[in-house]
Short mmCIF file of C-alpha atoms and ligand atoms in Angstrom, two decimals:
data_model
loop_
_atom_site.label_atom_id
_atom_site.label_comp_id
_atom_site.label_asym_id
_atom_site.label_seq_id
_atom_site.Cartn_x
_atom_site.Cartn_y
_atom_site.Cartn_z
CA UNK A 1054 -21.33 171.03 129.68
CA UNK A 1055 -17.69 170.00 130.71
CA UNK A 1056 -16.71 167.25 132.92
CA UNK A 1057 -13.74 165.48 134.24
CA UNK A 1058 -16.06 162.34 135.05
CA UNK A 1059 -15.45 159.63 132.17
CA UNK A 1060 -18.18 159.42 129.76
CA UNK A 1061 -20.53 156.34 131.00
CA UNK A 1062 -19.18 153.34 129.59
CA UNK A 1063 -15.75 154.81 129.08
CA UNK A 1064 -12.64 153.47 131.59
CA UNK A 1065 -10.71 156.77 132.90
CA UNK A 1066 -7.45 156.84 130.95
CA UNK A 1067 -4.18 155.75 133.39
CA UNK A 1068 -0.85 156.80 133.08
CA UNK A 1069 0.10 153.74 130.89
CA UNK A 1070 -2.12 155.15 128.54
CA UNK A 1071 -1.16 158.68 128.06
CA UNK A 1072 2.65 158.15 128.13
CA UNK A 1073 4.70 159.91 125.76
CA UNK A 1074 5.50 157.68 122.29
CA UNK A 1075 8.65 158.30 120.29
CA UNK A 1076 8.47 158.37 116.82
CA UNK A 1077 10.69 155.81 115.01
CA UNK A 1078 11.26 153.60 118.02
CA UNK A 1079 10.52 150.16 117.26
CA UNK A 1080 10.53 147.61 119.80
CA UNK A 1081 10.25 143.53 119.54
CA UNK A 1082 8.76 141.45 122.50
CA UNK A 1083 7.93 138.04 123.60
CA UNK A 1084 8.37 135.01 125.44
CA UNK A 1085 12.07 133.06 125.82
CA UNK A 1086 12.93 131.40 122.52
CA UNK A 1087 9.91 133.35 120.51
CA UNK A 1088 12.20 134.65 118.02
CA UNK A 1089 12.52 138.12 119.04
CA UNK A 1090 16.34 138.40 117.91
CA UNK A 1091 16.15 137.22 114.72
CA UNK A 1092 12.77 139.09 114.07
CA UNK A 1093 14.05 142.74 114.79
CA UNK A 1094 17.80 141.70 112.90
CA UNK A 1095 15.17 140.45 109.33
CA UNK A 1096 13.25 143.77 110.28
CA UNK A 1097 16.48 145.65 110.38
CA UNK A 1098 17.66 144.23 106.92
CA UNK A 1099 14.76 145.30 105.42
CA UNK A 1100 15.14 148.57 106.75
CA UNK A 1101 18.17 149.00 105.37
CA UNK A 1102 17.84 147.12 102.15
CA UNK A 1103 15.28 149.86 101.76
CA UNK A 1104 18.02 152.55 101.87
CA UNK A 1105 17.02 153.62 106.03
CA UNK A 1106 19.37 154.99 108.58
CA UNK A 1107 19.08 152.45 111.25
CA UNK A 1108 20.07 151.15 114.54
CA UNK A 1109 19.80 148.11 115.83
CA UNK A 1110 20.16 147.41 119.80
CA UNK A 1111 18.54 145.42 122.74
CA UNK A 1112 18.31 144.85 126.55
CA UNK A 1113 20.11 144.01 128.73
CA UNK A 1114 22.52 146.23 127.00
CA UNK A 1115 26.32 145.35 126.78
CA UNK A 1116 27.21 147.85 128.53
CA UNK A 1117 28.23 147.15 132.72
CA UNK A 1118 24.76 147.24 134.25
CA UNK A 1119 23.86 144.92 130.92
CA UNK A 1120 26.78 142.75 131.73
CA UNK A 1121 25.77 142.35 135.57
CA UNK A 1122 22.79 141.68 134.35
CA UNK A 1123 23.86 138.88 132.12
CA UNK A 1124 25.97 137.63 134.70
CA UNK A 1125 22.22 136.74 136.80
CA UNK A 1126 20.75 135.14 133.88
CA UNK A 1127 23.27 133.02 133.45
CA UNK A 1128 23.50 131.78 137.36
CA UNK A 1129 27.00 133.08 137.94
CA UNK A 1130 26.36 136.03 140.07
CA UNK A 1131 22.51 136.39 142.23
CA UNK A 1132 20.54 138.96 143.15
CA UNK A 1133 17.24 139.08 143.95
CA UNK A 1134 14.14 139.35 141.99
CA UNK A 1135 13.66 142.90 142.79
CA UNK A 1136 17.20 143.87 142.65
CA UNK A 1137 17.08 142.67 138.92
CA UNK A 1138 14.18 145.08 138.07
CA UNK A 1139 16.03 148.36 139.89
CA UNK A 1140 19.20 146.38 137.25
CA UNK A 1141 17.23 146.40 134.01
CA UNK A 1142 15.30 150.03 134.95
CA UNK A 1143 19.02 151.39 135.56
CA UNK A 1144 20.36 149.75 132.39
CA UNK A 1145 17.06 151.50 130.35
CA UNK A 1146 17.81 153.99 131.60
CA UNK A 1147 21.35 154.31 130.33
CA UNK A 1148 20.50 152.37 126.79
CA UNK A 1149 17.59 155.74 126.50
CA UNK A 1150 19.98 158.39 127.64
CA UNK A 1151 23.37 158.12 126.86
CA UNK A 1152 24.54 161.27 125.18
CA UNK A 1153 27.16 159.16 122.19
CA UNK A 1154 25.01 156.35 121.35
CA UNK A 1155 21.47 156.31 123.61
CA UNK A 1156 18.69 155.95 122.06
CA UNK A 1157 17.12 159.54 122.17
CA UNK A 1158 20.44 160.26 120.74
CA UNK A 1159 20.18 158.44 117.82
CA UNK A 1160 15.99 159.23 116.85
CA UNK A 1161 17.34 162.62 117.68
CA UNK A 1162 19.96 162.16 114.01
CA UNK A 1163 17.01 161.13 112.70
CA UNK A 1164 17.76 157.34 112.82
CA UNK A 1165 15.31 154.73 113.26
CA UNK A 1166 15.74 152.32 116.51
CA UNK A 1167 14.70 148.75 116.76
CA UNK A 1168 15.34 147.58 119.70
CA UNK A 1169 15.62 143.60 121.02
CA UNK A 1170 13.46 143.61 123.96
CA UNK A 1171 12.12 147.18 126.29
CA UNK A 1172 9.88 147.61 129.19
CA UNK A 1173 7.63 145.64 128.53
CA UNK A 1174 9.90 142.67 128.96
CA UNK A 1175 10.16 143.73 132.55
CA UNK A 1176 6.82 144.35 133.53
CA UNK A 1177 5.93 140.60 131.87
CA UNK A 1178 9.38 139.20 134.03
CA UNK A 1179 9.55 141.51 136.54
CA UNK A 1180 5.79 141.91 137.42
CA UNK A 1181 5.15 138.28 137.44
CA UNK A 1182 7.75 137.61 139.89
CA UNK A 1183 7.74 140.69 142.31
CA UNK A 1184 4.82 142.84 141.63
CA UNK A 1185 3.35 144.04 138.75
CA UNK A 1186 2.84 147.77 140.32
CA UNK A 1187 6.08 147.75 141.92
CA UNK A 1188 7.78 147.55 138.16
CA UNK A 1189 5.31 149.71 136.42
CA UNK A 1190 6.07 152.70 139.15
CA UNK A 1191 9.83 151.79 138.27
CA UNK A 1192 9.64 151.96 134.69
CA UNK A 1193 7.07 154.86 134.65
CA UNK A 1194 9.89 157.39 133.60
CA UNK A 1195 10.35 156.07 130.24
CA UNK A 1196 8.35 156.35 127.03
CA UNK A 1197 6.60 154.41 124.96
CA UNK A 1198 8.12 152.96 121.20
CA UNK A 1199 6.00 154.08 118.69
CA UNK A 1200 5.56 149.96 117.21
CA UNK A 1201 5.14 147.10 119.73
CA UNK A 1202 5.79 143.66 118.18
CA UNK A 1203 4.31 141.17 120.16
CA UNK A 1204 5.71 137.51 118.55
CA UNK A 1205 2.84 135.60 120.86
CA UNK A 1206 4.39 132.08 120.95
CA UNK A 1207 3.43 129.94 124.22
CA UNK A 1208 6.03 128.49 126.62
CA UNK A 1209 6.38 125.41 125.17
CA UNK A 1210 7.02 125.69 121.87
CA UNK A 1211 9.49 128.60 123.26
CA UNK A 1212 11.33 126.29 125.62
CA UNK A 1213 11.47 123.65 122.46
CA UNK A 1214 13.44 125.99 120.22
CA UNK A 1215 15.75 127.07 123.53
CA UNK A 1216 16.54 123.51 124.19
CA UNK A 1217 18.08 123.51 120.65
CA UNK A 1218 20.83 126.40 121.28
CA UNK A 1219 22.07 124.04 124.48
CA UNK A 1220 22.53 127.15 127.11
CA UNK A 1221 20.14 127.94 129.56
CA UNK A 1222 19.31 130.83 131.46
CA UNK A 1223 17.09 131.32 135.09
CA UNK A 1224 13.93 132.43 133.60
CA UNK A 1225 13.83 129.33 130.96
CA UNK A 1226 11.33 127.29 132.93
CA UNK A 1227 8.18 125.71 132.44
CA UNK A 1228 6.70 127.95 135.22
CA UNK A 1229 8.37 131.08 134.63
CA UNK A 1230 8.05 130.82 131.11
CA UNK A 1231 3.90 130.28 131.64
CA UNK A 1232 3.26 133.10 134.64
CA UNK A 1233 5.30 135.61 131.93
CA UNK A 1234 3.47 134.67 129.30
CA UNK A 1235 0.43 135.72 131.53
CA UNK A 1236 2.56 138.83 132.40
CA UNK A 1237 2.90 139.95 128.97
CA UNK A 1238 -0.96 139.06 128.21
CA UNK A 1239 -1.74 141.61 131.33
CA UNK A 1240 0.77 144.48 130.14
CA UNK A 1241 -0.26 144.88 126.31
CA UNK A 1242 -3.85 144.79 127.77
CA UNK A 1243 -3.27 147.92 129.97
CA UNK A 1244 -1.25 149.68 127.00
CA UNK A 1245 -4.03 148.84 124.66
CA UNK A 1246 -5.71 152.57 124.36
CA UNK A 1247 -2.05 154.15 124.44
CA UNK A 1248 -1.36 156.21 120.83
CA UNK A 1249 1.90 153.14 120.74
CA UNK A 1250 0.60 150.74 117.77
CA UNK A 1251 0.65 147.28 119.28
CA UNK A 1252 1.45 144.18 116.56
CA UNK A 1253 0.15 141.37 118.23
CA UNK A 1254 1.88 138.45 115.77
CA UNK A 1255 1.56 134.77 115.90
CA UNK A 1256 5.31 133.21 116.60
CA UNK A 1257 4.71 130.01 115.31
CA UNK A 1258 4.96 130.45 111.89
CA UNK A 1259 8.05 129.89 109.80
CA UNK A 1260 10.51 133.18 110.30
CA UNK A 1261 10.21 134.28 106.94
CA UNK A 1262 6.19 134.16 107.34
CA UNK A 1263 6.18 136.38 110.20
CA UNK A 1264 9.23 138.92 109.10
CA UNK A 1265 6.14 139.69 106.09
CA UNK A 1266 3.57 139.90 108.74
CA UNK A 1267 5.93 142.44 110.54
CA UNK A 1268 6.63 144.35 107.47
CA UNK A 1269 3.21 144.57 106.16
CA UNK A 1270 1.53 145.42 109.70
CA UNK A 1271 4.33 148.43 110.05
CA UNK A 1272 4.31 150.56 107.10
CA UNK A 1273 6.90 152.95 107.39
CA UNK A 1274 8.56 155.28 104.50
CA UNK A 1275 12.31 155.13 105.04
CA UNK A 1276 14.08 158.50 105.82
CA UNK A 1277 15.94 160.12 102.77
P1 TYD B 466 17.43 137.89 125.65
O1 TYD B 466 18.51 138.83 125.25
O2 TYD B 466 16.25 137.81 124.77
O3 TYD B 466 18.03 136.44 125.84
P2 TYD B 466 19.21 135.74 125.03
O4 TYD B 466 20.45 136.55 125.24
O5 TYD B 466 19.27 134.39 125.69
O6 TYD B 466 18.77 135.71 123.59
O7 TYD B 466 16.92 138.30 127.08
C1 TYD B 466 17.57 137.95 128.22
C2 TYD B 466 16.56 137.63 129.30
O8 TYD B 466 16.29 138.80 130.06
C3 TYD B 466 15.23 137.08 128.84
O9 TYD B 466 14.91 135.95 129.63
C4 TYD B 466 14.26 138.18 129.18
C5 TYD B 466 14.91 138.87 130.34
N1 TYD B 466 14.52 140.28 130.57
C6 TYD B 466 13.84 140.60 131.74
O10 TYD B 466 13.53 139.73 132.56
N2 TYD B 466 13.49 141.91 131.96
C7 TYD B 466 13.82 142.90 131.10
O11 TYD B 466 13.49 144.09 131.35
C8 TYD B 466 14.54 142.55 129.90
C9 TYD B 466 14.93 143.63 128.92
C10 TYD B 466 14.87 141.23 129.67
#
């Protein structure tokens, strides 16, 4: 006998959970100063050293929504908190469709994409500081990555390795930095039964350590 109850025991599956994944999408996440940057550039190396196709981009994108973006983090223009996630959803938006050099374009030549922060960075931001439903209903268009790297490092040791590069941007607070954290704990839980394979990674080991973790947890044959 059919039935479109859940099975007892079983949660019904929500939208976050039956979103489309796109093969060879890779996408690196985590708190301020967890070492997100240099994680997916020693990921892309390897890649490549390995004889891949491969491109390697991030959000905010440099492109003009990027740049007004930027422009907020920094403190030289404002906007409001919900203004910046309709900014980074536009900007996504872009980044996935641009016809040159999006990335659908590029998994469409057959390239792999790693990608410097995705959604995920603004339902941690973004939720935490206007509304966690508000910015999933925003960012419900796009799809999933096929890897999530999660570099879990708390706030503080985050904010330590910040202090060192001696810029800082709105978000790099104490308080920020701990309800995102929080943010990011609540997101990966809600994507946890989505087909997207979630690397949850500790980012307190030395950058070498954890670019072996990365490259161990995601085995991937390189195209060619
Ligand atoms: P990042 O490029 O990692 O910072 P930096 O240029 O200093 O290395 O990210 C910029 C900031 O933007 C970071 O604090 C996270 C934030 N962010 C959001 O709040 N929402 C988003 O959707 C994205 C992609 C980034």
């Amino acid at each position: 006998m059919t039935s479109n109850k859940s099975a007892p025991g079983t949660k019904p599956q929500t939208e976050l959970q039956t979103r489309s994944v796109l093969p060879g999408f890779i996408v690196f996440e985590g708190l301020d100063g967890a070492g997100t940057t240099t994680q997916a550039r020693l990921f892309v190396e390897r890649l490549r050293a390995g004889g891949a196709a491969v491109v390697a981009t991030a959000e905010p994108t440099d492109g003009p929504i990027g740049r007004r973006i930027r422009a907020v983090l920094s403190g030289a223009e404002q906007a409001s908190d919900r203004t910046m996630a309709y900014l980074f959803a536009a900007d996504r938006s872009e980044h996935l469709d641009d016809p040159n050099h999006g990335v659908l374009a590029e998994l469409h030549r057959g390239r792999y994409v790693v990608c410097d922060r995705y959604l995920f960075s603004s339902l941690a931001y973004q939720g935490s500081l206007c509304g966690f439903e508000f910015v999933r209903m925003l960012n419900a268009p796009f799809s999933l990555p096929e890897h999530l790297v999660f570099l879990d490092l708390q706030s503080k040791a985050g904010l330590e390795r910040i202090k060192a590069r001696g810029r800082s941007e709105i978000y790099e607070t104490p308080h920020i930095q701990d309800t995102v954290y929080h943010g990011y704990r609540q997101a990966l839980e809600q994507f946890r039964d989505s087909t997207m394979q979630i690397h949850h990674i500790d980012g307190s080991a030395a950058p070498e350590a954890i670019a072996e973790e990365v490259w161990s947890r995601i085995a991937i044959a390189p195209i060619h």
